[in-house]
Amino acid sequence: MKKTTALLITLLMMFAVTSTVLAQDVLKVATEAGFMPFEFVAEDGQLTGFDMDIIKAIGDKLGMKVQIDNISWDGLIPALQNKVYDALIAGITITPERAESVSFSDPYFESVLTIVVNQNNKDITSLDSLKGKIAAVQISTTGDFAAEEIEGLGSLLRYNTVPEAMQNVIMGTVHAMVVDLPVAEAYLAANPHAPLTHVGPVADNEFYGIAVHKENQELLAKINQALAEIKADGTYDAIYEKWFGAN
Ligand code: ARG
């Protein structure tokens, strides 16, 4: 082999190695950005919210650039299983059923369900009081799973997004929506003239986790390590305060 060819091959190999290293420096993340204040599209079109700041802070700790796509809620877990993404962050509650198909990080947020009601429906105060009523949920969320269990529920309307379901509570086509409490509060705050209120916690607390592919235990360990670091160094608290005010 001629010297120049050998040199060229060496250079090409070096380039290949460097570019894979660079390629690995991107953490590909998916979310569903209809979940203010965790993930939503700001006026400038950018994805923003508590989860977005958390995943970027984790990326910083890992020395990785974070690239986030906004996809449909029911497409998140399948896309992760097909390895289109490295991780999901979308206010996803850690449940035993979901943990059969994906691995969850340590919990990063404690939440609870509430019921958002149209102000005409003051008789709705708990899950049981939805008996005979029409409830809305975002499909395949913990709100959906809780509503499904209500005995004698009039009917259950499953929407693809939280804002669609909320719109239907506002219009009065449904009586109420079962949804995560911090999201209900943010929605009410952002829509102060909407004829809505919420009833406060109606179920046990739940915990959000970041999901990764079951085969990617190495990334899971790194994410947990980074989470612990941002909790220890004040980054987590600063992000929490930014979105929820002082604790
Ligand atoms: N925490 C609930 C769940 O995991 C709702 C999450 C909905 N998230 C979203 N980005 N729309 O089922």
mmCIF file of C-alpha atoms and ligand atoms in Angstrom:
data_model
loop_
_atom_site.group_PDB
_atom_site.id
_atom_site.type_symbol
_atom_site.label_atom_id
_atom_site.label_comp_id
_atom_site.label_asym_id
_atom_site.label_seq_id
_atom_site.Cartn_x
_atom_site.Cartn_y
_atom_site.Cartn_z
ATOM 1 C CA MET A 1 0.000 0.000 0.000
ATOM 2 C CA LYS A 2 1.345 3.414 -0.927
ATOM 3 C CA LYS A 3 2.168 5.789 1.900
ATOM 4 C CA THR A 4 -0.336 8.384 0.742
ATOM 5 C CA THR A 5 -3.131 5.774 0.594
ATOM 6 C CA ALA A 6 -2.274 4.595 4.101
ATOM 7 C CA LEU A 7 -2.307 8.173 5.312
ATOM 8 C CA LEU A 8 -5.610 8.815 3.615
ATOM 9 C CA ILE A 9 -7.142 5.707 5.211
ATOM 10 C CA THR A 10 -5.849 6.762 8.624
ATOM 11 C CA LEU A 11 -7.325 10.217 8.169
ATOM 12 C CA LEU A 12 -10.650 8.783 7.063
ATOM 13 C CA MET A 13 -10.735 6.476 10.074
ATOM 14 C CA MET A 14 -9.941 9.346 12.411
ATOM 15 C CA PHE A 15 -12.725 11.343 10.837
ATOM 16 C CA ALA A 16 -15.170 8.433 11.197
ATOM 17 C CA VAL A 17 -14.272 8.010 14.868
ATOM 18 C CA THR A 18 -14.593 11.733 15.613
ATOM 19 C CA SER A 19 -17.908 12.040 13.850
ATOM 20 C CA THR A 20 -19.451 9.070 15.707
ATOM 21 C CA VAL A 21 -18.262 10.581 18.963
ATOM 22 C CA LEU A 22 -19.893 13.855 17.945
ATOM 23 C CA ALA A 23 -23.053 12.047 16.873
ATOM 24 C CA GLN A 24 -23.281 10.370 20.271
ATOM 25 C CA ASP A 25 -23.111 13.761 21.887
ATOM 26 C CA VAL A 26 -26.724 14.383 20.956
ATOM 27 C CA LEU A 27 -29.440 13.130 23.288
ATOM 28 C CA LYS A 28 -32.531 12.607 21.163
ATOM 29 C CA VAL A 29 -35.620 13.288 23.243
ATOM 30 C CA ALA A 30 -39.341 13.262 22.482
ATOM 31 C CA THR A 31 -42.170 14.983 24.324
ATOM 32 C CA GLU A 32 -45.821 15.926 23.739
ATOM 33 C CA ALA A 33 -45.989 19.646 24.212
ATOM 34 C CA GLY A 34 -49.620 20.121 25.209
ATOM 35 C CA PHE A 35 -48.880 19.913 28.894
ATOM 36 C CA MET A 36 -48.190 23.344 30.337
ATOM 37 C CA PRO A 37 -46.210 24.081 32.521
ATOM 38 C CA PHE A 38 -44.137 20.943 31.858
ATOM 39 C CA GLU A 39 -43.919 21.170 28.070
ATOM 40 C CA PHE A 40 -45.607 23.617 25.742
ATOM 41 C CA VAL A 41 -44.899 25.689 22.680
ATOM 42 C CA ALA A 42 -43.993 29.286 23.509
ATOM 43 C CA GLU A 43 -45.118 32.223 21.370
ATOM 44 C CA ASP A 44 -41.789 32.146 19.537
ATOM 45 C CA GLY A 45 -42.441 28.531 18.567
ATOM 46 C CA GLN A 46 -39.835 27.117 20.959
ATOM 47 C CA LEU A 47 -40.534 24.159 23.227
ATOM 48 C CA THR A 48 -40.462 25.379 26.788
ATOM 49 C CA GLY A 49 -41.438 24.326 30.311
ATOM 50 C CA PHE A 50 -40.244 22.637 33.484
ATOM 51 C CA ASP A 51 -39.448 19.314 31.801
ATOM 52 C CA MET A 52 -37.592 21.054 28.969
ATOM 53 C CA ASP A 53 -35.354 22.853 31.474
ATOM 54 C CA ILE A 54 -34.800 19.634 33.436
ATOM 55 C CA ILE A 55 -33.759 17.598 30.396
ATOM 56 C CA LYS A 56 -31.455 20.388 29.182
ATOM 57 C CA ALA A 57 -29.833 20.573 32.623
ATOM 58 C CA ILE A 58 -29.345 16.797 32.491
ATOM 59 C CA GLY A 59 -27.840 17.155 29.007
ATOM 60 C CA ASP A 60 -25.427 19.777 30.358
ATOM 61 C CA LYS A 61 -24.278 17.404 33.111
ATOM 62 C CA LEU A 62 -23.760 14.625 30.567
ATOM 63 C CA GLY A 63 -21.956 16.944 28.146
ATOM 64 C CA MET A 64 -24.629 16.198 25.557
ATOM 65 C CA LYS A 65 -26.616 18.433 23.287
ATOM 66 C CA VAL A 66 -30.341 17.824 23.744
ATOM 67 C CA GLN A 67 -32.544 17.657 20.674
ATOM 68 C CA ILE A 68 -36.271 17.600 21.453
ATOM 69 C CA ASP A 69 -39.125 16.632 19.120
ATOM 70 C CA ASN A 70 -42.791 17.291 19.838
ATOM 71 C CA ILE A 71 -44.830 14.216 18.841
ATOM 72 C CA SER A 72 -48.209 12.724 19.741
ATOM 73 C CA TRP A 73 -48.734 11.451 23.287
ATOM 74 C CA ASP A 74 -49.700 7.932 22.260
ATOM 75 C CA GLY A 75 -46.714 7.804 19.888
ATOM 76 C CA LEU A 76 -44.131 8.420 22.616
ATOM 77 C CA ILE A 77 -43.608 4.935 24.050
ATOM 78 C CA PRO A 78 -43.759 3.171 20.639
ATOM 79 C CA ALA A 79 -41.148 5.629 19.257
ATOM 80 C CA LEU A 80 -38.891 4.902 22.229
ATOM 81 C CA GLN A 81 -39.319 1.159 21.788
ATOM 82 C CA ASN A 82 -38.380 1.544 18.116
ATOM 83 C CA LYS A 83 -35.290 3.481 19.187
ATOM 84 C CA VAL A 84 -36.237 6.594 17.272
ATOM 85 C CA TYR A 85 -35.408 8.475 20.505
ATOM 86 C CA ASP A 86 -33.056 7.960 23.418
ATOM 87 C CA ALA A 87 -35.414 9.298 26.058
ATOM 88 C CA LEU A 88 -38.919 10.641 26.724
ATOM 89 C CA ILE A 89 -39.833 13.460 29.075
ATOM 90 C CA ALA A 90 -43.501 14.443 29.036
ATOM 91 C CA GLY A 91 -44.859 14.495 32.583
ATOM 92 C CA ILE A 92 -45.036 10.719 32.267
ATOM 93 C CA THR A 93 -46.281 9.059 35.434
ATOM 94 C CA ILE A 94 -44.311 6.004 36.493
ATOM 95 C CA THR A 95 -46.769 3.097 36.492
ATOM 96 C CA PRO A 96 -46.134 -0.658 36.808
ATOM 97 C CA GLU A 97 -47.828 -1.259 33.435
ATOM 98 C CA ARG A 98 -45.615 1.254 31.607
ATOM 99 C CA ALA A 99 -42.550 -0.061 33.421
ATOM 100 C CA GLU A 100 -43.130 -3.344 31.586
ATOM 101 C CA SER A 101 -42.310 -1.685 28.271
ATOM 102 C CA VAL A 102 -39.818 1.060 29.197
ATOM 103 C CA SER A 103 -37.341 1.824 31.979
ATOM 104 C CA PHE A 104 -38.029 4.838 34.184
ATOM 105 C CA SER A 105 -35.502 7.138 35.820
ATOM 106 C CA ASP A 106 -35.778 8.010 39.476
ATOM 107 C CA PRO A 107 -38.854 10.177 40.028
ATOM 108 C CA TYR A 108 -38.253 13.867 39.302
ATOM 109 C CA PHE A 109 -41.675 15.345 40.153
ATOM 110 C CA GLU A 110 -44.541 14.475 42.489
ATOM 111 C CA SER A 111 -48.011 15.096 41.103
ATOM 112 C CA VAL A 112 -51.659 14.217 41.644
ATOM 113 C CA LEU A 113 -54.877 14.125 39.624
ATOM 114 C CA THR A 114 -57.650 16.688 39.893
ATOM 115 C CA ILE A 115 -60.966 17.285 38.150
ATOM 116 C CA VAL A 116 -61.450 20.442 36.097
ATOM 117 C CA VAL A 117 -65.137 21.312 36.012
ATOM 118 C CA ASN A 118 -67.246 23.778 34.165
ATOM 119 C CA GLN A 119 -68.503 26.298 36.731
ATOM 120 C CA ASN A 120 -72.048 25.053 36.035
ATOM 121 C CA ASN A 121 -71.173 21.710 37.580
ATOM 122 C CA LYS A 122 -70.450 22.522 41.215
ATOM 123 C CA ASP A 123 -71.898 19.142 42.262
ATOM 124 C CA ILE A 124 -68.740 17.463 40.980
ATOM 125 C CA THR A 125 -66.267 17.220 43.861
ATOM 126 C CA SER A 126 -64.636 13.784 43.594
ATOM 127 C CA LEU A 127 -64.141 10.928 41.148
ATOM 128 C CA ASP A 128 -67.256 9.198 42.516
ATOM 129 C CA SER A 129 -69.381 12.288 41.963
ATOM 130 C CA LEU A 130 -68.727 11.889 38.226
ATOM 131 C CA LYS A 131 -71.332 9.115 38.321
ATOM 132 C CA GLY A 132 -73.765 9.692 35.478
ATOM 133 C CA LYS A 133 -71.640 12.539 34.071
ATOM 134 C CA ILE A 134 -69.636 12.892 30.878
ATOM 135 C CA ALA A 135 -65.918 13.017 31.607
ATOM 136 C CA ALA A 136 -63.080 14.017 29.298
ATOM 137 C CA VAL A 137 -59.479 12.842 29.490
ATOM 138 C CA GLN A 138 -56.344 12.821 27.398
ATOM 139 C CA ILE A 139 -56.197 9.300 25.950
ATOM 140 C CA SER A 140 -54.037 6.745 27.773
ATOM 141 C CA THR A 141 -53.105 9.043 30.639
ATOM 142 C CA THR A 142 -53.473 8.359 34.340
ATOM 143 C CA GLY A 143 -56.609 10.560 34.175
ATOM 144 C CA ASP A 144 -58.007 8.104 31.620
ATOM 145 C CA PHE A 145 -57.101 5.107 33.811
ATOM 146 C CA ALA A 146 -58.753 6.711 36.876
ATOM 147 C CA ALA A 147 -61.904 7.707 34.979
ATOM 148 C CA GLU A 148 -62.208 4.199 33.529
ATOM 149 C CA GLU A 149 -62.587 2.847 37.078
ATOM 150 C CA ILE A 150 -65.506 5.074 38.035
ATOM 151 C CA GLU A 151 -68.603 2.975 38.438
ATOM 152 C CA GLY A 152 -71.624 4.325 36.652
ATOM 153 C CA LEU A 153 -69.716 7.037 34.764
ATOM 154 C CA GLY A 154 -72.092 8.436 32.144
ATOM 155 C CA SER A 155 -69.482 8.362 29.408
ATOM 156 C CA LEU A 156 -65.790 8.847 28.879
ATOM 157 C CA LEU A 157 -64.517 10.953 25.983
ATOM 158 C CA ARG A 158 -60.853 10.441 25.148
ATOM 159 C CA TYR A 159 -59.056 13.292 23.399
ATOM 160 C CA ASN A 160 -55.612 13.296 21.855
ATOM 161 C CA THR A 161 -54.526 16.409 23.743
ATOM 162 C CA VAL A 162 -55.237 18.172 27.031
ATOM 163 C CA PRO A 163 -56.191 21.488 25.349
ATOM 164 C CA GLU A 164 -58.843 19.715 23.213
ATOM 165 C CA ALA A 165 -60.374 18.116 26.279
ATOM 166 C CA MET A 166 -60.313 21.450 28.163
ATOM 167 C CA GLN A 167 -62.038 23.173 25.230
ATOM 168 C CA ASN A 168 -64.864 20.679 25.554
ATOM 169 C CA VAL A 169 -65.252 21.397 29.272
ATOM 170 C CA ILE A 170 -65.407 25.113 28.425
ATOM 171 C CA MET A 171 -68.031 24.546 25.710
ATOM 172 C CA GLY A 172 -70.004 22.301 28.032
ATOM 173 C CA THR A 173 -69.982 19.280 25.731
ATOM 174 C CA VAL A 174 -68.518 17.378 28.679
ATOM 175 C CA HIS A 175 -68.995 18.005 32.397
ATOM 176 C CA ALA A 176 -65.410 17.679 33.550
ATOM 177 C CA MET A 177 -61.853 16.617 32.779
ATOM 178 C CA VAL A 178 -59.643 14.355 34.884
ATOM 179 C CA VAL A 179 -56.079 15.651 34.558
ATOM 180 C CA ASP A 180 -52.850 16.304 36.464
ATOM 181 C CA LEU A 181 -53.331 19.086 39.019
ATOM 182 C CA PRO A 182 -50.314 21.281 38.111
ATOM 183 C CA VAL A 183 -51.509 21.246 34.500
ATOM 184 C CA ALA A 184 -55.058 22.185 35.542
ATOM 185 C CA GLU A 185 -53.663 25.105 37.558
ATOM 186 C CA ALA A 186 -51.497 26.331 34.695
ATOM 187 C CA TYR A 187 -54.395 26.054 32.251
ATOM 188 C CA LEU A 188 -56.733 28.004 34.542
ATOM 189 C CA ALA A 189 -54.077 30.660 35.117
ATOM 190 C CA ALA A 190 -53.440 31.016 31.379
ATOM 191 C CA ASN A 191 -57.192 31.206 30.636
ATOM 192 C CA PRO A 192 -58.518 33.413 33.436
ATOM 193 C CA HIS A 193 -61.820 34.094 31.653
ATOM 194 C CA ALA A 194 -62.627 30.439 31.015
ATOM 195 C CA PRO A 195 -65.614 29.272 33.129
ATOM 196 C CA LEU A 196 -63.500 26.644 34.856
ATOM 197 C CA THR A 197 -62.444 25.614 38.318
ATOM 198 C CA HIS A 198 -60.764 22.512 39.693
ATOM 199 C CA VAL A 199 -61.597 20.495 42.776
ATOM 200 C CA GLY A 200 -58.129 19.771 44.205
ATOM 201 C CA PRO A 201 -56.467 16.361 44.623
ATOM 202 C CA VAL A 202 -58.766 13.419 43.938
ATOM 203 C CA ALA A 203 -56.398 10.431 43.998
ATOM 204 C CA ASP A 204 -53.095 9.185 45.372
ATOM 205 C CA ASN A 205 -49.917 11.042 44.474
ATOM 206 C CA GLU A 206 -48.047 9.988 41.349
ATOM 207 C CA PHE A 207 -44.459 10.479 40.244
ATOM 208 C CA TYR A 208 -43.088 11.534 36.880
ATOM 209 C CA GLY A 209 -40.068 9.782 35.422
ATOM 210 C CA ILE A 210 -37.892 10.065 32.322
ATOM 211 C CA ALA A 211 -38.307 6.978 30.128
ATOM 212 C CA VAL A 212 -35.516 5.195 28.251
ATOM 213 C CA HIS A 213 -35.368 1.958 26.268
ATOM 214 C CA LYS A 214 -35.130 -1.110 28.492
ATOM 215 C CA GLU A 215 -31.867 -2.100 26.796
ATOM 216 C CA ASN A 216 -30.308 1.268 27.543
ATOM 217 C CA GLN A 217 -29.435 0.802 31.221
ATOM 218 C CA GLU A 218 -26.196 2.706 30.660
ATOM 219 C CA LEU A 219 -28.078 5.861 29.674
ATOM 220 C CA LEU A 220 -30.544 5.300 32.516
ATOM 221 C CA ALA A 221 -27.700 5.232 35.043
ATOM 222 C CA LYS A 222 -26.240 8.416 33.561
ATOM 223 C CA ILE A 223 -29.596 10.196 33.676
ATOM 224 C CA ASN A 224 -30.105 9.175 37.310
ATOM 225 C CA GLN A 225 -26.614 10.383 38.153
ATOM 226 C CA ALA A 226 -27.250 13.721 36.412
ATOM 227 C CA LEU A 227 -30.624 14.059 38.158
ATOM 228 C CA ALA A 228 -28.943 13.516 41.525
ATOM 229 C CA GLU A 229 -26.342 16.140 40.619
ATOM 230 C CA ILE A 230 -28.863 18.806 39.589
ATOM 231 C CA LYS A 231 -30.798 18.118 42.800
ATOM 232 C CA ALA A 232 -27.641 18.445 44.884
ATOM 233 C CA ASP A 233 -26.254 21.607 43.264
ATOM 234 C CA GLY A 234 -29.394 23.768 43.298
ATOM 235 C CA THR A 235 -30.142 23.578 39.557
ATOM 236 C CA TYR A 236 -33.311 21.567 40.155
ATOM 237 C CA ASP A 237 -34.554 24.011 42.801
ATOM 238 C CA ALA A 238 -33.915 26.986 40.527
ATOM 239 C CA ILE A 239 -35.920 25.350 37.722
ATOM 240 C CA TYR A 240 -38.689 24.421 40.166
ATOM 241 C CA GLU A 241 -38.879 27.984 41.413
ATOM 242 C CA LYS A 242 -38.954 29.364 37.880
ATOM 243 C CA TRP A 243 -42.080 27.345 37.024
ATOM 244 C CA PHE A 244 -43.855 26.858 40.359
ATOM 245 C CA GLY A 245 -42.594 29.649 42.595
ATOM 246 C CA ALA A 246 -40.745 29.191 45.862
ATOM 247 C CA ASN A 247 -41.416 25.919 47.640
HETATM 248 N N1 ARG B 1 -49.070 12.236 34.038
HETATM 249 C C1 ARG B 1 -50.068 11.729 33.171
HETATM 250 C C2 ARG B 1 -49.675 10.374 32.644
HETATM 251 O O1 ARG B 1 -48.542 10.011 32.645
HETATM 252 C C3 ARG B 1 -50.351 12.649 32.016
HETATM 253 C C4 ARG B 1 -49.168 12.994 31.179
HETATM 254 C C5 ARG B 1 -49.551 13.693 29.895
HETATM 255 N N2 ARG B 1 -48.403 14.280 29.313
HETATM 256 C C6 ARG B 1 -48.432 15.040 28.181
HETATM 257 N N3 ARG B 1 -47.303 15.538 27.755
HETATM 258 N N4 ARG B 1 -49.553 15.243 27.567
HETATM 259 O O2 ARG B 1 -50.494 9.632 32.195
#
